[in-house]
Coordinates of C-alpha atoms in Angstrom, one line a residue:
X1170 CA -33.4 13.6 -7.7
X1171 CA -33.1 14.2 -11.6
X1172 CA -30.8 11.8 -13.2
X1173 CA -28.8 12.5 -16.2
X1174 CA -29.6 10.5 -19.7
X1175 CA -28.6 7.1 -20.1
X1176 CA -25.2 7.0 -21.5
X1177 CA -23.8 9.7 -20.1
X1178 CA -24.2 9.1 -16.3
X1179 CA -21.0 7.5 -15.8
X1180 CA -17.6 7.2 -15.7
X1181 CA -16.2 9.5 -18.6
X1182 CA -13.6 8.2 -21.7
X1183 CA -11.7 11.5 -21.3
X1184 CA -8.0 10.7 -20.8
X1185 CA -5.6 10.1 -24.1
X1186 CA -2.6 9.5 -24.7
X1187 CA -0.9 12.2 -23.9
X1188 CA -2.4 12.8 -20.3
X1189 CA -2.6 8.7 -19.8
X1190 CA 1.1 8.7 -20.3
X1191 CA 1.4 12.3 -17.8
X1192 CA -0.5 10.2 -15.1
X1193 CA 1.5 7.3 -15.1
X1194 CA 4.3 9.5 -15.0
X1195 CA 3.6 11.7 -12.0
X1196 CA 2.7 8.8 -9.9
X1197 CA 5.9 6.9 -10.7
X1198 CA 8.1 9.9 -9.5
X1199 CA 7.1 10.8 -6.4
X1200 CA 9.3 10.9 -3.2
X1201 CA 11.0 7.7 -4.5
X1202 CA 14.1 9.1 -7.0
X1203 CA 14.7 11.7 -4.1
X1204 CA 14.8 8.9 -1.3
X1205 CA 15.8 5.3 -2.8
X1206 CA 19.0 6.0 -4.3
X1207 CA 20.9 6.1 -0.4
X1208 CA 19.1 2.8 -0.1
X1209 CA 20.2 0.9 -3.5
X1210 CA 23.8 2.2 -2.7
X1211 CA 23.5 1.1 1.0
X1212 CA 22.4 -2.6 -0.1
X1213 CA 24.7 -2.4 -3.0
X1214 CA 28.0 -2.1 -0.9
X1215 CA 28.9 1.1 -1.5
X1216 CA 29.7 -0.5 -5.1
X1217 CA 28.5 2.5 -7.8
X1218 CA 28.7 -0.3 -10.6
X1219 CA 26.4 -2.9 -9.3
X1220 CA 24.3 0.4 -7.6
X1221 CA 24.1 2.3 -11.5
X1222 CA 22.8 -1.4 -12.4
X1223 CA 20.0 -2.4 -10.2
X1224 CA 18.5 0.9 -11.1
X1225 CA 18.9 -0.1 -14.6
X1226 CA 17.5 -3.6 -13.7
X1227 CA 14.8 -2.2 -11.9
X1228 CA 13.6 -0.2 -14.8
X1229 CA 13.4 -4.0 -16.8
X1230 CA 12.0 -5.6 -14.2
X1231 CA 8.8 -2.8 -13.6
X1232 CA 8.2 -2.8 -17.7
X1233 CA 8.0 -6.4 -17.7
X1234 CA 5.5 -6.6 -14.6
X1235 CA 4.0 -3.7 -16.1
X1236 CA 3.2 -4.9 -19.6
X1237 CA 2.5 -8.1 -18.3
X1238 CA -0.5 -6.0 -15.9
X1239 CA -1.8 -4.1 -18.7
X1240 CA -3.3 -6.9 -20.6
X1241 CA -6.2 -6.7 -17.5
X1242 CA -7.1 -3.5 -18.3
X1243 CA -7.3 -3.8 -22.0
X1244 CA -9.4 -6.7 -21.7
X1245 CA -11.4 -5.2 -19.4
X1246 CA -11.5 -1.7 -20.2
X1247 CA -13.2 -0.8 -16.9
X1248 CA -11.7 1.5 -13.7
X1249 CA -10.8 -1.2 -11.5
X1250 CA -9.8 -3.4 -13.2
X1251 CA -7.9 -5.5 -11.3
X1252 CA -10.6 -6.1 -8.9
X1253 CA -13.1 -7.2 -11.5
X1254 CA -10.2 -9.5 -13.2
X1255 CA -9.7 -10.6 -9.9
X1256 CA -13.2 -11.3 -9.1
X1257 CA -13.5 -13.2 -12.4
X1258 CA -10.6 -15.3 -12.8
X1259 CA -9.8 -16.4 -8.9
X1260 CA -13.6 -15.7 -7.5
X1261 CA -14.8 -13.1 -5.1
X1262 CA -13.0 -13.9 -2.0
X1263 CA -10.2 -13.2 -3.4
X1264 CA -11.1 -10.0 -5.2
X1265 CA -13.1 -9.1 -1.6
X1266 CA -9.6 -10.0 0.0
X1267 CA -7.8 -7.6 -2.4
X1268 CA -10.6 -4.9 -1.8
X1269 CA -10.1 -5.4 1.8
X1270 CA -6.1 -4.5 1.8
X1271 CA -7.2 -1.5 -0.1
X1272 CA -9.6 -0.2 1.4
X1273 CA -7.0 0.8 4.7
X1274 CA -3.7 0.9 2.9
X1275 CA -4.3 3.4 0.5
X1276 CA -5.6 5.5 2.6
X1277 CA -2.7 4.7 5.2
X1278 CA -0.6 5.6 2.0
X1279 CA -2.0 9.0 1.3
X1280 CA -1.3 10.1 5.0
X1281 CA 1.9 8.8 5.5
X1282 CA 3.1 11.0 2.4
X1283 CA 0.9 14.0 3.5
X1284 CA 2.8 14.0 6.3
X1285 CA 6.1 13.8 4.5
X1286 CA 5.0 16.7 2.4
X1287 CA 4.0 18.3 5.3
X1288 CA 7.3 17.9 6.9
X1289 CA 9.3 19.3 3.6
X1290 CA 7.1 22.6 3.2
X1291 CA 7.3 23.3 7.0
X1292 CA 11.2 22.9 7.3
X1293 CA 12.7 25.9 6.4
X1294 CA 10.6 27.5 8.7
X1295 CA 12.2 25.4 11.9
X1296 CA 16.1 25.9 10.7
X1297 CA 18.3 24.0 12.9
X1298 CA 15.8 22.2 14.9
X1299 CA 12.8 19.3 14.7
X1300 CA 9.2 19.9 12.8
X1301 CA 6.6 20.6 15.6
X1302 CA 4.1 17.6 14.9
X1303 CA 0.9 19.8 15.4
X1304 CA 1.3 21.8 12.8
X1305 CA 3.0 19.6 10.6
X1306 CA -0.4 17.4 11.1
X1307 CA -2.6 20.1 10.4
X1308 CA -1.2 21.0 7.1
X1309 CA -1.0 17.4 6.0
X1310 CA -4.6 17.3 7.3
X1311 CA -5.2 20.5 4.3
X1312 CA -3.6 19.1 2.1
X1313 CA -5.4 15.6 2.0
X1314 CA -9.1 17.7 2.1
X1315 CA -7.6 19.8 -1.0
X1316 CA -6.6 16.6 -2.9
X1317 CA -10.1 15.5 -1.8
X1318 CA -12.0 18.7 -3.4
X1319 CA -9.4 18.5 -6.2
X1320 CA -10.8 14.9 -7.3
X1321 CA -13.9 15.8 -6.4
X1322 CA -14.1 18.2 -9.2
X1323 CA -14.2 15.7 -11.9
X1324 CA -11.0 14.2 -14.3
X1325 CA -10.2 17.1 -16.3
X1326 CA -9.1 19.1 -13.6
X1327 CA -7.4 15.9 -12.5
X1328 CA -5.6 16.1 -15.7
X1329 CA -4.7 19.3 -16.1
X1330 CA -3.6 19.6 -12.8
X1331 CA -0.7 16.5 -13.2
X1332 CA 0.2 18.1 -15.9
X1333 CA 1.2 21.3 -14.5
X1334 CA 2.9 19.6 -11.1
X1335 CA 4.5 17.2 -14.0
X1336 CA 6.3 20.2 -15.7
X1337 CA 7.6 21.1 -12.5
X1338 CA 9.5 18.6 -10.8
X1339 CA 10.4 17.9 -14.7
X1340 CA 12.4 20.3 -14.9
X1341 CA 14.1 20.2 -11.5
X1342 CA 15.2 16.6 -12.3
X1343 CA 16.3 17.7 -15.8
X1344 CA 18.3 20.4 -14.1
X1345 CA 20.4 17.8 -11.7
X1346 CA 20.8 15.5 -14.8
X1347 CA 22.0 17.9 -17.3
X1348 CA 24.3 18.9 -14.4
X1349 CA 25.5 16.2 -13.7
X1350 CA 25.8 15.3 -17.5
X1351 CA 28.0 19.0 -18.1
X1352 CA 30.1 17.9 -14.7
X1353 CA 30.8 14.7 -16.6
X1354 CA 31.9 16.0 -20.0
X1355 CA 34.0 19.0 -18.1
X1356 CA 36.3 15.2 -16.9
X1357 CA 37.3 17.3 -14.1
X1358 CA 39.3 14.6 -12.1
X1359 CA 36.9 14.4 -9.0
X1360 CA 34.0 14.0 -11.0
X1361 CA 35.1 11.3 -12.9
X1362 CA 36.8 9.1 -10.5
X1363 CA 33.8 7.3 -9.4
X1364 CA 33.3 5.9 -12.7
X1365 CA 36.6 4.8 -13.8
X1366 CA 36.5 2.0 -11.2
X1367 CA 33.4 2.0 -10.4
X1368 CA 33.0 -2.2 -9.9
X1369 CA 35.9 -1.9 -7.7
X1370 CA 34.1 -1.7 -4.8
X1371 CA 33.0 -5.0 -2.2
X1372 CA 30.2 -7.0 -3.9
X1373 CA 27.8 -7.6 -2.3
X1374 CA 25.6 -11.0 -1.8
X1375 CA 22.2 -12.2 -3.1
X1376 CA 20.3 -11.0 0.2
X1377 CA 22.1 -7.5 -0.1
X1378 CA 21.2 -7.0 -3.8
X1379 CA 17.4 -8.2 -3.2
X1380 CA 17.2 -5.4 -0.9
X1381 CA 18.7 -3.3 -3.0
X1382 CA 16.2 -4.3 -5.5
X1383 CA 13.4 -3.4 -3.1
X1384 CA 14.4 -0.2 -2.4
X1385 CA 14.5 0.7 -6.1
X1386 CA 11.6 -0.7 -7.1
X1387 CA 9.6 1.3 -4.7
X1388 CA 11.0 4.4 -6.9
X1389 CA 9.3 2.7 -9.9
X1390 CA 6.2 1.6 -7.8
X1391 CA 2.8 3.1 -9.2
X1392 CA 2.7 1.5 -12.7
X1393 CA -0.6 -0.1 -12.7
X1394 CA -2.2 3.0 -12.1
X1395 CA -3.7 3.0 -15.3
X1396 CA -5.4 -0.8 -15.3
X1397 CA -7.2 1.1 -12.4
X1398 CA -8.6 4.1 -14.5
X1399 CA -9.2 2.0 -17.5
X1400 CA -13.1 3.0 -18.1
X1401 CA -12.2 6.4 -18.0
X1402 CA -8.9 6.2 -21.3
X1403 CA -9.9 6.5 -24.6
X1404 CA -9.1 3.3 -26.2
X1405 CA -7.3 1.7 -23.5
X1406 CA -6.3 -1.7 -25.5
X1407 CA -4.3 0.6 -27.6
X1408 CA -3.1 3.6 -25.4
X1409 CA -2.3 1.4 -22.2
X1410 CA 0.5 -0.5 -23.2
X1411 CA 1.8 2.6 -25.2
X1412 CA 1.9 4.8 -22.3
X1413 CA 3.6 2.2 -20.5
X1414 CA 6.3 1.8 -22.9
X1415 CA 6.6 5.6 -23.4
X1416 CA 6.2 6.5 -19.2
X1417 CA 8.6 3.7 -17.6
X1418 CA 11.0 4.0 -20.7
X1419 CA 11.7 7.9 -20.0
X1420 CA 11.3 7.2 -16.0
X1421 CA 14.1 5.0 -16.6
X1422 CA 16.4 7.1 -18.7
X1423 CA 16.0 10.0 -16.0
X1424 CA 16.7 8.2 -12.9
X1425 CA 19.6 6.5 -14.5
X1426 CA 20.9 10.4 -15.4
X1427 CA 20.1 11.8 -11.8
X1428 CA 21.6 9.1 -10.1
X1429 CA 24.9 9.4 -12.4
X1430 CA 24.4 13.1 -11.5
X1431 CA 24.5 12.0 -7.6
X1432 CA 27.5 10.2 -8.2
X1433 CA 29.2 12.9 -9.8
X1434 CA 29.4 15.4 -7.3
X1435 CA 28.7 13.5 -4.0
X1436 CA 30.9 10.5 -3.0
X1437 CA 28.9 6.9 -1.7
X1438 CA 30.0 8.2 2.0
X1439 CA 28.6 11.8 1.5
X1440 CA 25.4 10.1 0.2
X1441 CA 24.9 7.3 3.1
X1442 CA 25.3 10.3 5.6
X1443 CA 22.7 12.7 3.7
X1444 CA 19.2 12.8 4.8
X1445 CA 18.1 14.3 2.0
X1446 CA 20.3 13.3 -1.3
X1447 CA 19.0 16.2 -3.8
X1448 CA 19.6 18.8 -1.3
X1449 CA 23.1 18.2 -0.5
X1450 CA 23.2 17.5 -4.2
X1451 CA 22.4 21.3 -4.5
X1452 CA 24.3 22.6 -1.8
X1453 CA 27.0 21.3 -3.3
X1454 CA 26.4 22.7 -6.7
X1455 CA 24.2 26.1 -6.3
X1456 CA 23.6 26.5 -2.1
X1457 CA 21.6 29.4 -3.1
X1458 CA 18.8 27.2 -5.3
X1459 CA 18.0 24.9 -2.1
X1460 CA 14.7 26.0 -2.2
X1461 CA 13.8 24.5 -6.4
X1462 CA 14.8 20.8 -4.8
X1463 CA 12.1 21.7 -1.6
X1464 CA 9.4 22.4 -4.6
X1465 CA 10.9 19.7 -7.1
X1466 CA 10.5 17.4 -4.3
X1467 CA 6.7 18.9 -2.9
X1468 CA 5.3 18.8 -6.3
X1469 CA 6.6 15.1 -6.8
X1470 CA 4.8 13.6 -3.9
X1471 CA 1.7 15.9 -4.2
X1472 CA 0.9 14.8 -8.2
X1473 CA 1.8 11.4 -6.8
X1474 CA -0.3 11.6 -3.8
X1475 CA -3.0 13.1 -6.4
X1476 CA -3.2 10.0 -8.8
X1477 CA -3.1 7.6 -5.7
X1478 CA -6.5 9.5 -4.7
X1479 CA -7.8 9.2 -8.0
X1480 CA -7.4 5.8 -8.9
X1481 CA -8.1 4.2 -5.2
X1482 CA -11.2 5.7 -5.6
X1483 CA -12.1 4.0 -8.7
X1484 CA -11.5 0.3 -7.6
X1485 CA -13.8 1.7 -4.7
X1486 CA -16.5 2.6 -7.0
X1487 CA -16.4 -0.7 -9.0
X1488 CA -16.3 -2.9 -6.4
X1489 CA -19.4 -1.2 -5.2
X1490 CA -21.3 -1.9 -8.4
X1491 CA -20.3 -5.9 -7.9
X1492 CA -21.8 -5.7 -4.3
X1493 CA -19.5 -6.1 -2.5
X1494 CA -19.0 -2.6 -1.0
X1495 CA -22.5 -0.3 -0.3
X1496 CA -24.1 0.9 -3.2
X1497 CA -23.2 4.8 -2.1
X1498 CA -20.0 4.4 -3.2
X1499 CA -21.1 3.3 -6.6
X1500 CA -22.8 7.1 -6.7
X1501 CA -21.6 9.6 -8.7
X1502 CA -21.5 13.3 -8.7
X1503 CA -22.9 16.2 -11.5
X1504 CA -19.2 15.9 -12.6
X1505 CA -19.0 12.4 -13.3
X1506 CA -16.4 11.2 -10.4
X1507 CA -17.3 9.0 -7.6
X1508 CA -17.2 11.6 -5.0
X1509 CA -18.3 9.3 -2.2
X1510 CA -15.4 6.9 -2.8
X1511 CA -13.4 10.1 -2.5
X1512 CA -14.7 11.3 0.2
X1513 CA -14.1 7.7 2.2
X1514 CA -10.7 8.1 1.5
X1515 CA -10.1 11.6 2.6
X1516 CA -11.7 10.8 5.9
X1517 CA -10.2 7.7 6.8
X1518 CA -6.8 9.3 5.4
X1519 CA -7.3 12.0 7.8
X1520 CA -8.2 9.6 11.1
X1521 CA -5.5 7.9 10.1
X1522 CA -3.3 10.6 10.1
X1523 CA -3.8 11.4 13.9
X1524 CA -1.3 8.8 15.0
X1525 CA 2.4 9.3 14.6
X1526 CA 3.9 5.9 14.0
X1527 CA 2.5 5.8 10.1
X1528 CA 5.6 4.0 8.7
X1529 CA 5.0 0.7 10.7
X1530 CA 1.4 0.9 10.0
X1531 CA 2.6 1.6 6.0
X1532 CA 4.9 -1.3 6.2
X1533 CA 2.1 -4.1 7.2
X1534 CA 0.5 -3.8 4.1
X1535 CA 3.4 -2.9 1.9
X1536 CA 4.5 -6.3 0.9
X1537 CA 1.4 -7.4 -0.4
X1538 CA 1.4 -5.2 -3.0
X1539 CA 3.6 -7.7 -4.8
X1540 CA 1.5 -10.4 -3.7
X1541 CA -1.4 -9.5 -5.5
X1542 CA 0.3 -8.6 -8.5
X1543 CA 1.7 -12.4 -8.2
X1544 CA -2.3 -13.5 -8.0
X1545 CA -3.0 -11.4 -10.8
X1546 CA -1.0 -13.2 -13.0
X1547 CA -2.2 -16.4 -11.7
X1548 CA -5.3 -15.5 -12.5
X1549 CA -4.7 -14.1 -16.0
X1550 CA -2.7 -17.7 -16.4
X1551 CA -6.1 -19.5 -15.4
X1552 CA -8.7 -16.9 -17.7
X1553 CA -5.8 -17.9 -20.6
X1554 CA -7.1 -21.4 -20.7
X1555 CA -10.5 -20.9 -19.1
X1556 CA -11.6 -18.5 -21.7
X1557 CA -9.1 -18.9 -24.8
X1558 CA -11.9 -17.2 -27.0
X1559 CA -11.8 -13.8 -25.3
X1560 CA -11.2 -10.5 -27.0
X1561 CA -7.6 -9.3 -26.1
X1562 CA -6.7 -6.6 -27.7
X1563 CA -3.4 -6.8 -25.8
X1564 CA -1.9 -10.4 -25.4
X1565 CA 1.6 -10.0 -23.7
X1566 CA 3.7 -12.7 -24.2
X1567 CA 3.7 -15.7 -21.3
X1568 CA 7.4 -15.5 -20.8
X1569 CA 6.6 -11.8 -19.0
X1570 CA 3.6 -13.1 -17.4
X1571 CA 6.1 -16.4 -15.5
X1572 CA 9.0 -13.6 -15.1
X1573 CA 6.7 -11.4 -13.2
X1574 CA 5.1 -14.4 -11.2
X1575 CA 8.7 -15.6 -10.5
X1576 CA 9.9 -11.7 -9.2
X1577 CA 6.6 -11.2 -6.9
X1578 CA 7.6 -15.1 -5.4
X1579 CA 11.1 -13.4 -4.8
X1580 CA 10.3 -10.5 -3.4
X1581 CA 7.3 -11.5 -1.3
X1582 CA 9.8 -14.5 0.2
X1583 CA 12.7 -13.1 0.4
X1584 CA 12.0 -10.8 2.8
X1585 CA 10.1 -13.7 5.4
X1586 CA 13.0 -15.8 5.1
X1587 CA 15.7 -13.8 5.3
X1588 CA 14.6 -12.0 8.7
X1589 CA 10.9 -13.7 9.5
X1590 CA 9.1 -11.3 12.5
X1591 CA 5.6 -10.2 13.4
X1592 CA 5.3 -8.0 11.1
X1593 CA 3.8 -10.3 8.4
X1594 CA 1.7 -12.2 10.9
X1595 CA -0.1 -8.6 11.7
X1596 CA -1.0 -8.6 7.5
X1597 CA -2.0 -12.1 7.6
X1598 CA -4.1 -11.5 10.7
X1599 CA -5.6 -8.2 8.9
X1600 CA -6.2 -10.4 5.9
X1601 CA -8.3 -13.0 7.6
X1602 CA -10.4 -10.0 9.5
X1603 CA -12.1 -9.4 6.1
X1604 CA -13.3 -13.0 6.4
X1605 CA -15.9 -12.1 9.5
X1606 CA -17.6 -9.2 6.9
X1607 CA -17.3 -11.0 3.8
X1608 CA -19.1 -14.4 4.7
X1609 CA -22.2 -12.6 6.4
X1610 CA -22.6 -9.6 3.9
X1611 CA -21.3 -10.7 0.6
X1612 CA -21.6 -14.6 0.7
X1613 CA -25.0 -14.9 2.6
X1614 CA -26.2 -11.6 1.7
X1615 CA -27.1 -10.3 4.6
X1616 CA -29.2 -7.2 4.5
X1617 CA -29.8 -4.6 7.2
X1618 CA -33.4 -2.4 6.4
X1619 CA -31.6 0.6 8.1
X1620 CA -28.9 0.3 4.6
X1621 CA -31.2 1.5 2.6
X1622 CA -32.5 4.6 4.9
X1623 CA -29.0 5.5 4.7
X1624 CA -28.1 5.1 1.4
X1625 CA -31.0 7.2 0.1
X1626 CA -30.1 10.0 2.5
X1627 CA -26.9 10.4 1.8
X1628 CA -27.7 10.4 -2.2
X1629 CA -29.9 13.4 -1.0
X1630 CA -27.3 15.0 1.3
X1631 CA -24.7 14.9 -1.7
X1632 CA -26.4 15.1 -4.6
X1633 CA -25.1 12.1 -6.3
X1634 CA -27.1 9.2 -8.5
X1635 CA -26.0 5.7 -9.3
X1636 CA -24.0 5.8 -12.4
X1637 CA -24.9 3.2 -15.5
X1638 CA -24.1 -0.3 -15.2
X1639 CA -21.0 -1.1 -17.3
X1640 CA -21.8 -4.3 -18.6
X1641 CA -25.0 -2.3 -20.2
X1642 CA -23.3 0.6 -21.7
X1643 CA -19.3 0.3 -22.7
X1644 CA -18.2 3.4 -24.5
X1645 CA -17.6 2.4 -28.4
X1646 CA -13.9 3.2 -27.1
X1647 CA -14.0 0.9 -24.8
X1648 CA -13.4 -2.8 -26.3
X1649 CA -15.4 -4.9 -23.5
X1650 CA -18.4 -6.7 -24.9
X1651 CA -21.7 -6.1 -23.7
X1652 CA -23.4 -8.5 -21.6
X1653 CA -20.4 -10.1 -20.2
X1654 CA -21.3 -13.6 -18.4
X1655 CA -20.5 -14.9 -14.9
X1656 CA -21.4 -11.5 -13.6
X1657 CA -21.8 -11.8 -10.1
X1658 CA -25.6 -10.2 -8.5
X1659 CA -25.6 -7.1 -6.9
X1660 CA -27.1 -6.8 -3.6
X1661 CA -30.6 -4.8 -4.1

């Protein structure tokens, strides 16, 4: 098969600024601004004070862990990252471990919210009664194949396509907040109420408010999606922290403003008993614009489900080149993407899909999303003093890096030792499964003759080639030295 130059066979440095800082933004809103807010009220007592300020805390909290992430990705400018840092800093079990997790939850992730977008687009067509599961599964089955073709079709159209869905639910979630902000300044009585006493309310104890915090920080959840795209941003030492800052501050500012927009219209009782907050937000304000919240909310989670695709598929395709996942998913297509490690997802996504109880299945793997971000900054603690002499263009500051460390402890332990059950000894037992391939395949290296049979046909069958090694060829955007040492073999 004809290969394309050196130099330009790989991953491409086509994402600025301006559409870093879109992508970051679409995957932080998804489903989470139009689901967590009844669950920071619930854990926060009903109290719309302490409620207004774990959302606010929450924004704090996510742009420390955040900044405190990006210095992986600037230091290694590569997509995915955090599995190479990993690999580096705490060694390749670890890094095999963390491949491991992801190579089912992500894909767990994408069908459970295919299957929540599903249910939202079919509803109004079932008025008054349940979602037929069959046909809700068949259209969150369509809809994980078109993400699939979508990514398939190289990062530009990635781009341009968040960018569009971004506009959207944009400017349904400016709508409720520059409702709720005109409501406000109106000071009819009602509206107001809530917010002349609003720490009036029961306050409610440490355990309550670390829930609370959980349930908000899954709104902010998806940060670190751009450590995972790193080799593909245009000077990510300097653009990653500033889309950060830029993203997270104005995710902040508009959650704050919907929620106050919640608050004004619907009491904490009218929220607890809603299923869906935005709608009965609307129903409220304009019954007749129900249907802008149903593709507010559809465009949120498909643009979110959209990055998650992207950028799983890139800590795919880079553990592949480091051997420790076959070398077909190291392939790329004649658009530059590695379409194998998309297409892995999409199928798994779609088998996994087939069963109904996803949100357990979601929840086994949930937690350790924190987890690894705690390892993470062990790690970047241990490459501090290990390799002082490393370029970083980005250095955060080691008070962030102990503050995130200290919040991944909290909310990785809370949880256990507040109400311990077999839920986390299903993820540790999942965990150690990875053990039985890594010590045969990775650590002994183990090779089966019939890997390569199938490796070459599929690179036939698809029409993909093995992109160039990274550590060879670093864009002159890209800030990574060549020849990096302590580069662990591939398998041949």
């Amino acid at each position: 098969m004809k290969m394309k130059t050196r130099g330009n066979f790989q991953l491409q440095r086509v994402i600025g600024y301006f559409h870093g800082t879109i992508i970051l933004f679409s995957i932080i809103i998804g489903a989470g601004i139009f689901l967590a807010p009844k669950g920071v009220l619930k854990y926060s007592s009903l109290n719309v004070g302490v409620s207004l300020s774990i959302w606010a805390a929450c924004a704090v909290v996510s742009m420390v862990a955040a900044l405190s992430h990006a210095e992986l990705g600037t230091t290694f400018p590569r997509s995915g990252a955090q599995y190479y840092f990993l690999k580096r800093s705490l060694g390749p079990l670890i890094s095999f471990s963390y491949i491991w997790v992801n190579l089912f939850a992500s894909p767990a992730g994408t069908a459970a919210r295919s299957l929540l977008l599903a249910g939202y687009i079919i509803h109004p067509f079932y008025p008054g009664c349940s979602v037929p599961e069959m046909p809700k599964k068949c259209l969150a089955l369509a809809i994980v194949w078109c993400l699939g073709i979508l990514n398939a079709r190289g990062v530009k159209e990635v781009t341009w396509f968040q960018t569009l869905s971004t506009v959207v639910k944009m400017a349904v979630l400016c709508f409720i907040s520059l409702t709720g902000i005109v409501l406000l300044v109106r000071g009819r009585k009602e509206n107001l109420a809530r917010f002349e006493k609003a720490f009036d309310a029961e306050v409610p104890d440490a355990s309550q408010i670390a829930e609370a915090f959980l349930q908000g920080l899954y709104a902010y959840s998806g940060w670190g999606v751009l450590v995972r795209i790193a080799g593909e941003l245009k000077n990510p030492g300097e653009n990653i922290p500033k889309c950060v800052i830029t993203a997270l501050t104005l995710v902040a500012l508009i959650y704050l403003l919907v929620n106050i927009s919640y608050l004004a219209v619907l009491t904490p009782k009218e929220i607890m008993s809603s299923d869906a907050v935005a709608v009965t937000w609307m129903d409220k304000v304009i019954p007749s614009m129900q249907w802008a919240i149903s593709i507010g909310v559809s465009s949120s989670i498909f643009s979110s489900l959209n990055c998650t695709v992207f950028s799983s598929s890139r800590v795919l395709y880079v553990a592949s080149q480091e051997g420790q996942l076959p070398l077909i998913l190291s392939t790329l297509n004649v658009h530059s993407c590695p379409v194998v490690a998309v297409l892995q997802m999409t199928i798994l996504a779609s088998f996994i899909i087939i069963p109904s109880d996803l949100i357990l299945l979601v929840n086994y793997v949930g937690f350790i999303d924190w987890l690894q971000l705690g390892l993470m900054m062990t790690g970047l603690l241990k490459l501090r003093f290990q390799e002082p002499d490393l370029p970083r263009p980005y250095k955060v500051r080691l008070p962030f890096v102990f503050g995130t460390i200290a919040m991944s402890l909290f909310l990785v332990l809370t949880p256990i030792l507040k109400s311990p059950n077999m839920h986390y000894t299903y993820v540790l037992l999942f965990l150690f499964s990875g053990l039985l391939l890594y010590f045969p395949f990775i650590h002994f290296n183990l090779n089966c003759p019939y890997f390569n049979k199938i490796t070459c046909f599929l690179q036939l069958l698809l029409n993909v080639s093995p992109g160039d090694d990274i550590d060879e060829y670093i864009s002159a955007e890209g800030t990574l030295q060549k020849n990096q040492p302590e580069i662990a073999a591939k398998t041949e």
